[in-house]
C-alpha atoms as one frame of an Amber mdcrd trajectory, in Angstrom:
protein
  22.207  21.487   4.584  25.027  19.414   6.105  25.960  22.518   8.079  22.363
  22.769   9.314  22.396  19.175  10.516  25.696  19.779  12.319  24.313  22.910
  13.995  21.156  21.142  15.116  23.137  18.183  16.436  25.202  20.526  18.591
  22.122  22.326  19.891  20.424  19.036  20.729  23.343  17.322  22.425  22.325
  15.660  25.706  24.595  17.907  27.749  23.103  21.118  26.341  19.541  20.464
  25.242  17.589  17.915  27.229  15.712  18.693  30.398  16.803  17.301  33.751
  13.751  15.169  34.530  12.600  13.707  37.831  11.394  10.132  38.031   7.808
  11.403  38.237   8.326  13.515  35.110   9.712  10.458  33.316   6.670   8.448
  34.362   4.211  11.185  33.387   5.877  11.625  29.991   5.638   7.913  29.237
   2.018   7.732  30.382   1.093  10.590  28.054   3.047   9.005  25.206   1.306
   5.651  25.713  -2.075   7.377  25.772  -1.283   9.373  22.620   0.129   6.483
  20.618  -2.832   4.265  21.488  -4.841   6.129  18.870  -2.381   5.025  16.180
  -3.165   1.372  17.009   0.331   0.124  16.257   0.074  -3.676  16.008  -3.454
  -3.333  17.336  -2.541  -1.476  20.521  -0.497   1.356  21.941   2.672   1.122
  24.058   2.058  -0.824  27.280   1.680   0.797  30.726   5.114   0.661  32.302
   7.067   1.630  35.396   9.679   4.230  34.450  12.803   4.886  36.489  15.612
   7.387  36.044  19.239   6.404  35.734  22.346   8.092  37.075  23.040   9.410
  33.548  19.737  11.320  33.493  17.945   9.038  31.049  14.395   7.874  31.731
  14.505   4.080  31.579  12.046   1.221  31.142  13.296  -2.279  31.899  11.589
  -4.765  29.615  11.203  -7.484  32.238   7.832  -5.892  33.053   4.466  -7.338
  31.951   3.456  -6.686  28.325   7.079  -6.307  27.217   9.155  -9.016  25.559
  12.516  -8.916  27.286  13.935 -11.391  24.774  13.779  -8.649  22.096  15.489
  -5.888  24.099  16.708  -5.232  27.634  15.829  -1.567  28.162  14.220   1.429
  26.476  15.474   4.903  27.389  14.419   8.444  26.513  15.127  12.092  27.214
  12.961  15.088  26.327  13.450  18.772  25.661  10.407  20.912  26.574   9.107
  18.067  28.734   6.778  20.183  30.917   4.744  21.447  27.970   4.375  17.915
  26.654   3.426  16.422  30.026   0.776  19.102  30.627  -0.632  18.824  27.124
   0.271  22.354  25.993   2.832  21.451  23.336   5.009  18.813  21.735   8.628
  18.107  22.684  11.190  20.256  20.908  13.503  17.244  20.841  13.524  13.627
  21.945  16.432  11.258  22.448  15.720   7.527  22.286  17.870   4.492  22.924
  17.400   0.734  23.087  19.787  -1.549  24.952  20.465  -5.106  23.746  18.142
  -4.953  20.759  17.943  -8.386  19.129  18.276  -8.335  15.345  18.870 -11.648
  13.657  21.233 -13.673  15.807  22.952 -10.813  17.648  22.367  -7.939  20.067
  22.774  -4.274  19.131  22.576  -0.877  20.791  20.326   1.632  19.036  19.955
   5.384  19.537  18.447   8.405  17.790  17.837  12.100  18.478  14.825  13.791
  16.890  14.440  17.571  16.747  11.352  19.399  15.486  11.750  22.824  13.878
   8.090  23.871  13.373   8.804  27.293  11.870  10.617  25.696   8.923   8.547
  22.501   8.907  11.580  20.320   9.496  12.034  17.155  11.503  15.753  16.418
  11.882  16.824  12.912  12.872  20.402  13.073  14.095  22.846  10.566  15.552
  20.635   7.663  14.551  22.725   4.563  15.072  22.604   0.802  15.226  25.834
  -0.623  16.576  27.236  -4.044  17.460  30.202  -4.527  19.767  32.317  -5.793
  16.851  32.087  -2.337  15.228  29.550  -3.188  12.543  26.417  -1.099  12.233
  24.839   2.041  10.812  25.172   5.723  11.734  22.922   8.238   9.971  21.287
  11.636  10.038  18.435  12.792   7.829  15.970  15.640   7.327  12.212  15.406
   6.812  10.219  18.332   5.422   6.495  18.961   5.865   6.538  18.726   9.665
   4.153  21.644  10.211   2.427  20.618  13.421   2.205  21.949  16.947   0.012
  19.304  18.587  -0.796  15.606  18.391  -3.690  16.099  15.977  -1.409  17.990
  13.607   1.219  15.285  13.939  -1.251  12.597  12.932  -2.395  14.477   9.830
   1.160  15.468   8.828   2.750  12.019   8.862   1.597  11.088   5.358   3.069
  14.293   3.936   6.568  14.061   5.408   9.287  14.057   2.752  12.968  13.229
   3.177  15.182  15.849   1.543  18.556  14.449   2.534  20.225  11.547   4.297
  23.877  11.077   5.211  25.008   7.711   6.563  27.980   5.452   7.111  27.488
   1.702   7.208  30.236  -0.413   8.754  29.691  -3.645   6.879  30.613  -7.220
   7.636  28.916 -10.488   6.740  27.346 -10.925  10.170  25.627  -7.527   9.902
  24.291  -8.471   6.463  23.027 -11.779   7.864  21.326 -10.101  10.816  19.615
  -7.577   8.522  18.645 -10.408   6.143  20.467  -8.754   3.239  21.313 -11.241
   0.499  23.856  -9.919  -2.011  24.460 -13.229  -3.779  22.358 -12.362  -6.862
  23.861  -8.906  -7.395  26.441  -8.352 -10.120  27.252  -5.720 -12.718  24.572
  -6.981 -15.104  21.776  -7.270 -12.525  22.611  -3.849 -11.081  22.553  -2.287
 -14.544  19.161  -3.859 -15.257  17.738  -2.680 -11.926  18.963   0.890 -12.562
  17.931   0.870 -16.231  15.586   3.850 -15.792  17.805   5.700 -13.298  20.108
   8.232 -14.924  23.864   8.596 -14.363  23.142  12.045 -12.948  21.203  10.362
 -10.130  23.536   7.448  -9.446  26.856   8.051 -11.155  29.373   5.486 -12.358
  31.604   5.899  -9.289  28.658   5.164  -6.984  27.649   2.082  -8.963  31.215
   0.802  -8.844  31.417   1.498  -5.101  28.285  -0.567  -4.532  29.651  -3.472
  -6.582  32.938  -3.374  -4.646  30.959  -3.538  -1.409  29.054  -6.564  -2.752
  32.382  -8.269  -3.499  34.347  -7.264  -0.382  31.605  -7.291   2.296  34.035
  -5.910   4.839  34.530  -2.168   5.105  32.697   1.156   5.266  30.028   2.397
   2.876  29.259   6.123   2.861  25.794   7.035   1.587  24.555  10.530   0.673
  20.988  10.889  -0.621  19.418  14.197  -1.638  16.082  15.206  -3.114  15.170
  18.854  -3.652  11.420  18.275  -3.639  11.582  15.560  -0.992  11.105  11.800
  -1.060   7.832  10.695   0.566   6.189   7.370   1.304   3.767   7.718  -1.639
   6.689   8.074  -4.062   8.434   5.156  -2.360   5.480   2.739  -2.322   2.947
   3.469  -5.068   5.178   2.679  -8.102   5.728  -0.868  -6.767   2.086  -1.714
  -6.041   1.350  -3.360  -9.404   4.584  -4.925 -10.595   5.521  -8.379 -11.870
   8.974  -9.312 -13.087  12.295  -7.529 -13.309  11.229  -5.175 -16.099   8.322
  -3.802 -14.082  10.525  -3.471 -11.002  13.168  -1.527 -12.919  10.493   0.811
 -14.310   8.984   1.288 -10.838  12.413   2.043  -9.378  12.983   4.689 -12.038
   9.675   6.367 -11.115  10.295   6.097  -7.366  13.756   7.661  -7.693  12.592
  10.634  -9.748  14.416  13.713  -8.435  16.570  11.647  -6.065  20.381  11.627
  -6.180  22.434   8.906  -4.475  26.208   9.062  -3.970  28.140   6.091  -2.587
  31.751   5.651  -1.544  33.326   2.372  -0.395  36.401   1.837   1.747  37.514
  -1.757   2.035  39.128  -2.963   5.228  38.644  -3.602   8.919  35.752  -1.805
  10.546
């Protein structure tokens, strides 16, 4: 599957895959997106009406100093689309979308964020490639992952398919330092060999082996370096599996049992490299 992700990433690279869009096409695409997402009622409303421009690099861009945006959270939102005409005219969904956010505020610092999403309807796959969150000091996250169950060809199908999407694999590298952990509100102070063993009590060594557990503990101690994460699940890991086991828990014993249920069929491999990022 890693080879599949690599092949899709090449096919979806901005130079090869995305349409050259006019400013009007950028505006029309955003207007349709805002209209479509309104039905999801995210935070009580859809994306705000916005003026969209096009940059010299070919990206559609929305500056967040417009009404209904909070420019203190981010400076600009950008996107590119493959199969834009079909989407704009309501005859199909994009084959791929590239998204980026400039000066995204997380915690006390500003990050750049980007992701490329490609839909493969024949195989029911949604591939998220080149997803990244990066600070200028080198800390951040780079990941790619695959979702199965994406059998939809229109917005109505998308809405009904969301609950059934299942992640079958994820490959990521996290460039860790203390400021990244602080910004992401990750507190490692209570984690040690005993607490980790208790948390993974119902998770087998075939799922998270000894080397991976040791790599995680070294990361907790060092807090400066690179953590490689590889997660696989043959049957797929969905939101129901991720959420339901934790809905009626109290205390560490219940949490450990819930984690064992949630991780059924999931394998996690970790590798840690201490040093400058």
